[in-house]
mmCIF file of C-alpha atoms in Angstrom:
data_model
loop_
_atom_site.group_PDB
_atom_site.id
_atom_site.type_symbol
_atom_site.label_atom_id
_atom_site.label_comp_id
_atom_site.label_asym_id
_atom_site.label_seq_id
_atom_site.Cartn_x
_atom_site.Cartn_y
_atom_site.Cartn_z
ATOM 1 C CA UNK A 774 42.965 -76.736 54.911
ATOM 2 C CA UNK A 775 39.737 -77.420 56.350
ATOM 3 C CA UNK A 776 37.572 -75.124 58.323
ATOM 4 C CA UNK A 777 38.623 -76.371 61.702
ATOM 5 C CA UNK A 778 42.555 -75.340 60.921
ATOM 6 C CA UNK A 779 41.331 -72.246 59.431
ATOM 7 C CA UNK A 780 39.703 -71.303 62.930
ATOM 8 C CA UNK A 781 42.870 -72.312 65.250
ATOM 9 C CA UNK A 782 45.003 -70.569 63.056
ATOM 10 C CA UNK A 783 42.992 -67.527 63.579
ATOM 11 C CA UNK A 784 42.452 -67.942 67.333
ATOM 12 C CA UNK A 785 46.406 -68.417 67.650
ATOM 13 C CA UNK A 786 46.834 -65.154 65.527
ATOM 14 C CA UNK A 787 49.103 -62.545 67.666
ATOM 15 C CA UNK A 788 46.822 -59.839 69.468
ATOM 16 C CA UNK A 789 48.527 -56.488 69.090
ATOM 17 C CA UNK A 790 49.097 -54.400 72.419
ATOM 18 C CA UNK A 791 46.737 -50.983 72.535
ATOM 19 C CA UNK A 792 48.761 -47.812 72.870
ATOM 20 C CA UNK A 793 49.238 -46.511 76.451
ATOM 21 C CA UNK A 794 46.785 -44.309 77.756
ATOM 22 C CA UNK A 795 44.102 -45.404 75.044
ATOM 23 C CA UNK A 796 41.211 -46.119 77.756
ATOM 24 C CA UNK A 797 41.959 -42.489 79.604
ATOM 25 C CA UNK A 798 41.579 -40.517 75.864
ATOM 26 C CA UNK A 799 38.180 -42.318 75.028
ATOM 27 C CA UNK A 800 36.807 -41.875 78.692
ATOM 28 C CA UNK A 801 37.644 -38.293 78.292
ATOM 29 C CA UNK A 802 35.886 -37.741 74.937
ATOM 30 C CA UNK A 803 32.352 -37.635 76.322
ATOM 31 C CA UNK A 804 33.476 -35.447 79.202
ATOM 32 C CA UNK A 805 34.565 -32.934 76.680
ATOM 33 C CA UNK A 806 31.151 -32.963 74.893
ATOM 34 C CA UNK A 807 29.166 -32.583 77.854
ATOM 35 C CA UNK A 808 30.800 -29.704 78.696
ATOM 36 C CA UNK A 809 30.617 -27.820 75.309
ATOM 37 C CA UNK A 810 26.771 -28.774 75.496
ATOM 38 C CA UNK A 811 26.660 -26.970 78.736
ATOM 39 C CA UNK A 812 28.794 -23.568 77.722
ATOM 40 C CA UNK A 813 26.280 -23.693 74.387
ATOM 41 C CA UNK A 814 23.076 -23.688 76.472
ATOM 42 C CA UNK A 815 24.346 -21.749 79.660
ATOM 43 C CA UNK A 816 26.544 -19.163 78.133
ATOM 44 C CA UNK A 817 24.507 -17.581 75.263
ATOM 45 C CA UNK A 818 26.869 -14.517 75.094
ATOM 46 C CA UNK A 819 30.045 -16.192 73.923
ATOM 47 C CA UNK A 820 31.316 -15.871 70.317
ATOM 48 C CA UNK A 821 31.824 -19.398 69.897
ATOM 49 C CA UNK A 822 28.267 -20.107 70.975
ATOM 50 C CA UNK A 823 26.901 -17.503 68.711
ATOM 51 C CA UNK A 824 28.708 -18.788 65.784
ATOM 52 C CA UNK A 825 27.340 -22.562 66.307
ATOM 53 C CA UNK A 826 24.016 -21.052 66.476
ATOM 54 C CA UNK A 827 24.226 -18.996 63.178
ATOM 55 C CA UNK A 828 25.524 -22.163 61.672
ATOM 56 C CA UNK A 829 22.619 -24.307 62.936
ATOM 57 C CA UNK A 830 20.578 -21.853 61.666
ATOM 58 C CA UNK A 831 21.700 -21.772 58.131
ATOM 59 C CA UNK A 832 21.776 -24.990 57.896
ATOM 60 C CA UNK A 833 18.078 -25.720 58.808
ATOM 61 C CA UNK A 834 17.650 -23.141 55.685
ATOM 62 C CA UNK A 835 19.437 -24.764 53.424
ATOM 63 C CA UNK A 836 17.513 -28.293 54.276
ATOM 64 C CA UNK A 837 14.216 -26.632 54.157
ATOM 65 C CA UNK A 838 14.340 -23.713 51.637
ATOM 66 C CA UNK A 839 12.739 -26.065 48.563
ATOM 67 C CA UNK A 840 9.535 -26.393 50.642
ATOM 68 C CA UNK A 841 9.344 -23.400 52.196
ATOM 69 C CA UNK A 842 9.796 -21.320 48.801
ATOM 70 C CA UNK A 843 6.620 -22.808 46.702
ATOM 71 C CA UNK A 844 4.904 -22.515 49.851
ATOM 72 C CA UNK A 845 5.182 -18.767 50.336
ATOM 73 C CA UNK A 846 4.455 -18.277 46.331
ATOM 74 C CA UNK A 847 1.314 -20.089 47.057
ATOM 75 C CA UNK A 848 0.428 -17.881 49.882
ATOM 76 C CA UNK A 849 1.248 -14.516 48.055
ATOM 77 C CA UNK A 850 -1.102 -15.719 44.992
ATOM 78 C CA UNK A 851 -3.535 -16.689 47.472
ATOM 79 C CA UNK A 852 -3.700 -13.636 49.461
ATOM 80 C CA UNK A 853 -3.936 -11.609 45.611
ATOM 81 C CA UNK A 854 -6.583 -13.375 44.357
ATOM 82 C CA UNK A 855 -8.202 -12.617 47.699
ATOM 83 C CA UNK A 856 -8.158 -9.199 47.174
ATOM 84 C CA UNK A 857 -8.782 -9.155 43.643
ATOM 85 C CA UNK A 858 -12.295 -11.252 44.241
ATOM 86 C CA UNK A 859 -13.192 -8.871 47.079
ATOM 87 C CA UNK A 860 -13.198 -6.030 44.826
ATOM 88 C CA UNK A 861 -15.122 -7.632 42.288
ATOM 89 C CA UNK A 862 -17.743 -8.181 44.828
ATOM 90 C CA UNK A 863 -17.584 -4.309 45.609
ATOM 91 C CA UNK A 864 -17.760 -3.442 41.866
ATOM 92 C CA UNK A 865 -20.796 -5.716 41.429
ATOM 93 C CA UNK A 866 -22.453 -4.383 44.466
ATOM 94 C CA UNK A 867 -21.982 -0.866 43.528
ATOM 95 C CA UNK A 868 -23.427 -1.589 39.530
ATOM 96 C CA UNK A 869 -26.192 -3.157 41.386
ATOM 97 C CA UNK A 870 -26.934 -0.452 43.639
ATOM 98 C CA UNK A 871 -26.749 1.677 40.649
ATOM 99 C CA UNK A 872 -30.068 3.746 39.567
ATOM 100 C CA UNK A 873 -30.246 2.308 35.543
ATOM 101 C CA UNK A 874 -29.468 5.044 32.922
ATOM 102 C CA UNK A 875 -32.020 6.109 31.174
ATOM 103 C CA UNK A 876 -31.467 6.395 27.146
ATOM 104 C CA UNK A 877 -31.708 10.247 26.265
ATOM 105 C CA UNK A 878 -34.126 10.706 23.663
ATOM 106 C CA UNK A 879 -33.479 12.890 20.829
ATOM 107 C CA UNK A 880 -35.785 15.614 20.493
ATOM 108 C CA UNK A 881 -36.740 17.836 17.392
ATOM 109 C CA UNK A 882 -38.109 21.153 17.665
ATOM 110 C CA UNK A 883 -41.305 21.495 16.341
ATOM 111 C CA UNK A 884 -42.211 23.733 13.312
ATOM 112 C CA UNK A 885 -41.354 27.411 13.935
ATOM 113 C CA UNK A 886 -39.864 26.569 17.127
ATOM 114 C CA UNK A 887 -36.147 27.633 17.331
ATOM 115 C CA UNK A 888 -33.321 25.665 18.721
ATOM 116 C CA UNK A 889 -31.799 26.059 21.934
ATOM 117 C CA UNK A 890 -28.202 26.901 21.519
ATOM 118 C CA UNK A 891 -26.558 26.520 24.969
ATOM 119 C CA UNK A 892 -23.339 28.641 23.524
ATOM 120 C CA UNK A 893 -25.161 31.052 22.083
ATOM 121 C CA UNK A 894 -27.457 31.535 25.247
ATOM 122 C CA UNK A 895 -24.682 31.637 27.109
ATOM 123 C CA UNK A 896 -22.711 34.480 24.730
ATOM 124 C CA UNK A 897 -26.120 36.120 24.610
ATOM 125 C CA UNK A 898 -25.589 36.909 20.766
ATOM 126 C CA UNK A 899 -26.672 35.222 17.789
ATOM 127 C CA UNK A 900 -24.005 36.767 15.411
ATOM 128 C CA UNK A 901 -22.326 33.971 14.105
ATOM 129 C CA UNK A 902 -25.595 32.225 13.175
ATOM 130 C CA UNK A 903 -26.951 34.948 11.164
ATOM 131 C CA UNK A 904 -23.931 35.279 9.283
ATOM 132 C CA UNK A 905 -23.884 31.377 8.906
ATOM 133 C CA UNK A 906 -27.358 31.701 7.674
ATOM 134 C CA UNK A 907 -26.080 34.760 5.130
ATOM 135 C CA UNK A 908 -23.548 32.738 3.544
ATOM 136 C CA UNK A 909 -25.743 29.862 3.003
ATOM 137 C CA UNK A 910 -27.964 32.256 1.173
ATOM 138 C CA UNK A 911 -25.514 33.946 -1.083
ATOM 139 C CA UNK A 912 -24.123 30.630 -1.695
ATOM 140 C CA UNK A 913 -27.940 29.400 -3.240
ATOM 141 C CA UNK A 914 -28.032 32.608 -5.089
ATOM 142 C CA UNK A 915 -24.886 31.962 -6.772
ATOM 143 C CA UNK A 916 -25.930 28.154 -7.390
ATOM 144 C CA UNK A 917 -29.054 28.984 -8.497
ATOM 145 C CA UNK A 918 -27.358 31.606 -11.354
ATOM 146 C CA UNK A 919 -24.786 29.034 -12.445
ATOM 147 C CA UNK A 920 -27.596 26.622 -13.009
ATOM 148 C CA UNK A 921 -29.555 29.008 -15.021
ATOM 149 C CA UNK A 922 -26.486 30.077 -17.099
ATOM 150 C CA UNK A 923 -25.668 26.244 -17.540
ATOM 151 C CA UNK A 924 -29.189 25.578 -18.727
ATOM 152 C CA UNK A 925 -28.909 28.561 -21.093
ATOM 153 C CA UNK A 926 -25.876 27.416 -22.592
ATOM 154 C CA UNK A 927 -27.081 23.454 -23.140
ATOM 155 C CA UNK A 928 -30.004 24.853 -25.121
ATOM 156 C CA UNK A 929 -28.249 27.005 -27.341
ATOM 157 C CA UNK A 930 -25.745 24.326 -27.977
ATOM 158 C CA UNK A 931 -29.024 22.054 -28.638
ATOM 159 C CA UNK A 932 -30.279 24.623 -31.045
ATOM 160 C CA UNK A 933 -27.066 24.847 -32.754
ATOM 161 C CA UNK A 934 -26.819 20.932 -32.985
ATOM 162 C CA UNK A 935 -30.149 20.773 -34.588
ATOM 163 C CA UNK A 936 -29.477 23.261 -36.898
ATOM 164 C CA UNK A 937 -26.485 21.898 -38.256
ATOM 165 C CA UNK A 938 -28.006 18.191 -38.128
ATOM 166 C CA UNK A 939 -31.086 19.813 -40.191
ATOM 167 C CA UNK A 940 -28.680 21.557 -42.574
ATOM 168 C CA UNK A 941 -30.031 24.701 -41.897
ATOM 169 C CA UNK A 942 -27.152 27.195 -43.159
ATOM 170 C CA UNK A 943 -29.066 29.431 -44.708
ATOM 171 C CA UNK A 944 -29.539 31.631 -41.521
ATOM 172 C CA UNK A 945 -25.573 31.977 -41.839
ATOM 173 C CA UNK A 946 -23.911 34.729 -43.528
ATOM 174 C CA UNK A 947 -21.433 33.639 -46.260
ATOM 175 C CA UNK A 948 -18.446 34.796 -43.680
ATOM 176 C CA UNK A 949 -19.821 32.620 -41.321
ATOM 177 C CA UNK A 950 -20.406 29.797 -43.328
ATOM 178 C CA UNK A 951 -16.463 30.433 -44.713
ATOM 179 C CA UNK A 952 -15.466 30.348 -41.072
ATOM 180 C CA UNK A 953 -17.596 27.080 -40.248
ATOM 181 C CA UNK A 954 -15.892 24.985 -43.087
ATOM 182 C CA UNK A 955 -12.518 26.373 -42.167
ATOM 183 C CA UNK A 956 -13.165 25.031 -38.617
ATOM 184 C CA UNK A 957 -14.684 21.494 -39.560
ATOM 185 C CA UNK A 958 -11.352 21.672 -42.284
ATOM 186 C CA UNK A 959 -8.897 22.357 -39.635
ATOM 187 C CA UNK A 960 -10.474 19.795 -36.922
ATOM 188 C CA UNK A 961 -10.552 17.007 -39.409
ATOM 189 C CA UNK A 962 -6.854 17.907 -40.673
ATOM 190 C CA UNK A 963 -6.071 17.676 -36.773
ATOM 191 C CA UNK A 964 -7.570 13.970 -36.096
ATOM 192 C CA UNK A 965 -5.863 12.887 -39.130
ATOM 193 C CA UNK A 966 -2.236 13.969 -37.619
ATOM 194 C CA UNK A 967 -3.572 12.179 -34.434
ATOM 195 C CA UNK A 968 -4.206 8.847 -36.194
ATOM 196 C CA UNK A 969 -0.893 9.305 -38.024
ATOM 197 C CA UNK A 970 0.808 9.602 -34.576
ATOM 198 C CA UNK A 971 -0.758 6.629 -33.337
ATOM 199 C CA UNK A 972 0.435 4.707 -36.331
ATOM 200 C CA UNK A 973 3.868 5.970 -35.612
ATOM 201 C CA UNK A 974 3.844 4.756 -32.425
ATOM 202 C CA UNK A 975 2.300 1.575 -32.756
ATOM 203 C CA UNK A 976 5.049 0.706 -35.667
ATOM 204 C CA UNK A 977 8.138 1.821 -33.031
ATOM 205 C CA UNK A 978 6.369 -0.547 -30.502
ATOM 206 C CA UNK A 979 6.370 -3.281 -32.887
ATOM 207 C CA UNK A 980 9.823 -2.739 -34.021
ATOM 208 C CA UNK A 981 11.288 -2.602 -30.835
ATOM 209 C CA UNK A 982 9.966 -6.625 -30.567
ATOM 210 C CA UNK A 983 11.267 -7.468 -33.786
ATOM 211 C CA UNK A 984 14.762 -6.312 -34.015
ATOM 212 C CA UNK A 985 14.300 -2.412 -34.977
ATOM 213 C CA UNK A 986 12.498 -3.201 -38.041
ATOM 214 C CA UNK A 987 9.240 -2.083 -39.255
ATOM 215 C CA UNK A 988 6.415 -4.488 -40.277
ATOM 216 C CA UNK A 989 6.190 -5.637 -43.611
ATOM 217 C CA UNK A 990 2.502 -4.628 -43.663
ATOM 218 C CA UNK A 991 -0.062 -2.948 -41.341
ATOM 219 C CA UNK A 992 -1.715 -6.401 -40.446
ATOM 220 C CA UNK A 993 1.142 -7.266 -38.770
ATOM 221 C CA UNK A 994 0.730 -4.732 -36.057
ATOM 222 C CA UNK A 995 -2.796 -4.798 -35.089
ATOM 223 C CA UNK A 996 -1.954 -5.682 -31.567
ATOM 224 C CA UNK A 997 0.011 -2.418 -31.162
ATOM 225 C CA UNK A 998 -3.025 -0.605 -32.876
ATOM 226 C CA UNK A 999 -6.325 -0.027 -30.676
ATOM 227 C CA UNK A 1000 -8.689 0.355 -33.460
ATOM 228 C CA UNK A 1001 -8.890 0.260 -37.057
ATOM 229 C CA UNK A 1002 -10.411 3.580 -37.252
ATOM 230 C CA UNK A 1003 -7.035 5.185 -36.742
ATOM 231 C CA UNK A 1004 -6.399 4.234 -40.426
ATOM 232 C CA UNK A 1005 -9.508 6.049 -41.686
ATOM 233 C CA UNK A 1006 -8.633 10.024 -42.555
ATOM 234 C CA UNK A 1007 -11.931 11.669 -41.323
ATOM 235 C CA UNK A 1008 -11.935 14.001 -44.584
ATOM 236 C CA UNK A 1009 -11.625 10.634 -46.431
ATOM 237 C CA UNK A 1010 -15.401 10.820 -48.590
ATOM 238 C CA UNK A 1011 -14.222 7.673 -50.703
ATOM 239 C CA UNK A 1012 -13.907 5.214 -47.592
ATOM 240 C CA UNK A 1013 -15.431 4.234 -44.477
ATOM 241 C CA UNK A 1014 -13.959 3.051 -41.303
ATOM 242 C CA UNK A 1015 -13.952 -0.846 -40.227
ATOM 243 C CA UNK A 1016 -15.552 -1.330 -37.260
ATOM 244 C CA UNK A 1017 -12.975 -4.178 -36.123
ATOM 245 C CA UNK A 1018 -10.426 -6.191 -37.458
ATOM 246 C CA UNK A 1019 -12.093 -9.118 -38.809
ATOM 247 C CA UNK A 1020 -13.879 -6.496 -41.252
ATOM 248 C CA UNK A 1021 -11.001 -4.511 -42.030
ATOM 249 C CA UNK A 1022 -9.458 -4.579 -45.613
ATOM 250 C CA UNK A 1023 -7.412 -2.216 -47.951
ATOM 251 C CA UNK A 1024 -10.452 -0.282 -48.804
ATOM 252 C CA UNK A 1025 -10.868 1.032 -45.247
ATOM 253 C CA UNK A 1026 -7.566 2.250 -44.927
ATOM 254 C CA UNK A 1027 -6.456 6.046 -46.123
ATOM 255 C CA UNK A 1028 -3.109 6.299 -45.326
ATOM 256 C CA UNK A 1029 -0.290 5.502 -47.688
ATOM 257 C CA UNK A 1030 2.515 3.061 -45.754
ATOM 258 C CA UNK A 1031 5.773 3.578 -47.408
ATOM 259 C CA UNK A 1032 8.489 2.346 -45.461
ATOM 260 C CA UNK A 1033 7.934 -1.465 -44.750
ATOM 261 C CA UNK A 1034 10.352 -3.277 -43.042
ATOM 262 C CA UNK A 1035 12.270 -0.225 -42.449
ATOM 263 C CA UNK A 1036 15.304 0.517 -39.825
ATOM 264 C CA UNK A 1037 15.314 2.976 -37.228
ATOM 265 C CA UNK A 1038 18.498 4.360 -38.489
ATOM 266 C CA UNK A 1039 16.624 6.522 -41.261
ATOM 267 C CA UNK A 1040 14.721 9.105 -39.261
ATOM 268 C CA UNK A 1041 13.879 11.198 -41.778
ATOM 269 C CA UNK A 1042 12.400 8.448 -44.239
ATOM 270 C CA UNK A 1043 8.265 9.136 -44.653
ATOM 271 C CA UNK A 1044 6.575 6.013 -43.023
ATOM 272 C CA UNK A 1045 2.867 7.288 -43.661
ATOM 273 C CA UNK A 1046 1.466 9.987 -45.910
ATOM 274 C CA UNK A 1047 -2.223 11.157 -46.173
ATOM 275 C CA UNK A 1048 -3.163 12.055 -49.390
ATOM 276 C CA UNK A 1049 -5.920 14.337 -48.546
ATOM 277 C CA UNK A 1050 -4.115 16.557 -46.136
ATOM 278 C CA UNK A 1051 -0.558 15.963 -47.341
ATOM 279 C CA UNK A 1052 0.569 15.101 -43.851
ATOM 280 C CA UNK A 1053 3.839 13.074 -43.209
ATOM 281 C CA UNK A 1054 4.177 10.322 -40.659
ATOM 282 C CA UNK A 1055 8.463 9.823 -40.358
ATOM 283 C CA UNK A 1056 10.207 7.230 -39.085
ATOM 284 C CA UNK A 1057 11.196 8.446 -35.449
ATOM 285 C CA UNK A 1058 7.443 8.661 -35.072
ATOM 286 C CA UNK A 1059 7.068 12.310 -35.647
ATOM 287 C CA UNK A 1060 4.653 13.828 -37.864
ATOM 288 C CA UNK A 1061 4.621 17.105 -40.302
ATOM 289 C CA UNK A 1062 1.075 18.353 -40.708
ATOM 290 C CA UNK A 1063 0.305 19.420 -44.317
ATOM 291 C CA UNK A 1064 4.021 19.669 -45.386
ATOM 292 C CA UNK A 1065 3.274 17.445 -48.401
ATOM 293 C CA UNK A 1066 1.096 20.160 -50.116
ATOM 294 C CA UNK A 1067 2.757 23.029 -48.938
ATOM 295 C CA UNK A 1068 6.263 22.141 -49.826
ATOM 296 C CA UNK A 1069 6.600 19.363 -51.996
ATOM 297 C CA UNK A 1070 9.756 20.324 -53.241
ATOM 298 C CA UNK A 1071 10.906 18.878 -49.406
ATOM 299 C CA UNK A 1072 10.105 15.352 -50.550
ATOM 300 C CA UNK A 1073 13.366 13.519 -52.111
ATOM 301 C CA UNK A 1074 13.333 10.256 -53.833
ATOM 302 C CA UNK A 1075 16.332 8.044 -53.290
ATOM 303 C CA UNK A 1076 16.669 4.065 -54.039
ATOM 304 C CA UNK A 1077 12.837 3.812 -54.216
ATOM 305 C CA UNK A 1078 12.405 5.547 -50.732
ATOM 306 C CA UNK A 1079 10.999 8.946 -49.641
ATOM 307 C CA UNK A 1080 12.723 11.217 -47.557
ATOM 308 C CA UNK A 1081 11.919 14.645 -46.099
ATOM 309 C CA UNK A 1082 14.938 16.968 -46.772
ATOM 310 C CA UNK A 1083 13.612 20.869 -45.583
ATOM 311 C CA UNK A 1084 15.574 23.309 -47.953
ATOM 312 C CA UNK A 1085 16.010 25.423 -44.756
ATOM 313 C CA UNK A 1086 15.703 23.160 -41.785
#
């Protein structure tokens, strides 16, 4: 089928009839719209007209608020900035108009001039200042007395030190000489006990890291001993203390080490013994001062080991 035939078919197509009264209804629509518009503009007080105006205003706001909101925020910021700039200009003007501050110079009273005290002048009394001066004078006198007393004691100590250094004991009575020797021996014995306590502590520290067993020799625990001087008894006149571990030998040790590779299960076993004072250092870390000389019967030998067993513990 060609184009002309298609056009012919379309021209001969049936035409439907319009419904009855369609023309009158279409002509009546513009008249009703014009009547509504006259009601909208002519009668403002009607409820229908008011609702239509409100719907129109809300539609206008809904359409333009994205543009009006930023504009309002910008206007508010501009107003705040304007006010701040005005305040800054006012402050600058006030600072420029104010006179320059003159730094107050510290005035020192001349010799013999008394410093003015406003609080004291207002009260009309200088009793607190006089009390403070009296207190300072008393404190100065006390300090002067203490210094004089200390200087006197220092001079006496220096004099005694020179006498002892020069061996001038002829001025001492036999009782004083004997008391001095006893005090010196007592101090040496106490120093010996202190040395043995440090040795016992070093052995126990070494045993903690080696399965609770004491070292086989003293040189194995040199890291636990602060100095080789603790192995020297101050009353030992046949030996000398070593200055350091590199120069230490058995000739610098005054104490007997009697418990090599010992266990901590034998607390009463003798570990160290001082042949001069008779002090004993046990495996539990305690030191018995002079027991080896005062109570030799308390020392018991078992299986080649020396134990301390007091008869009346």
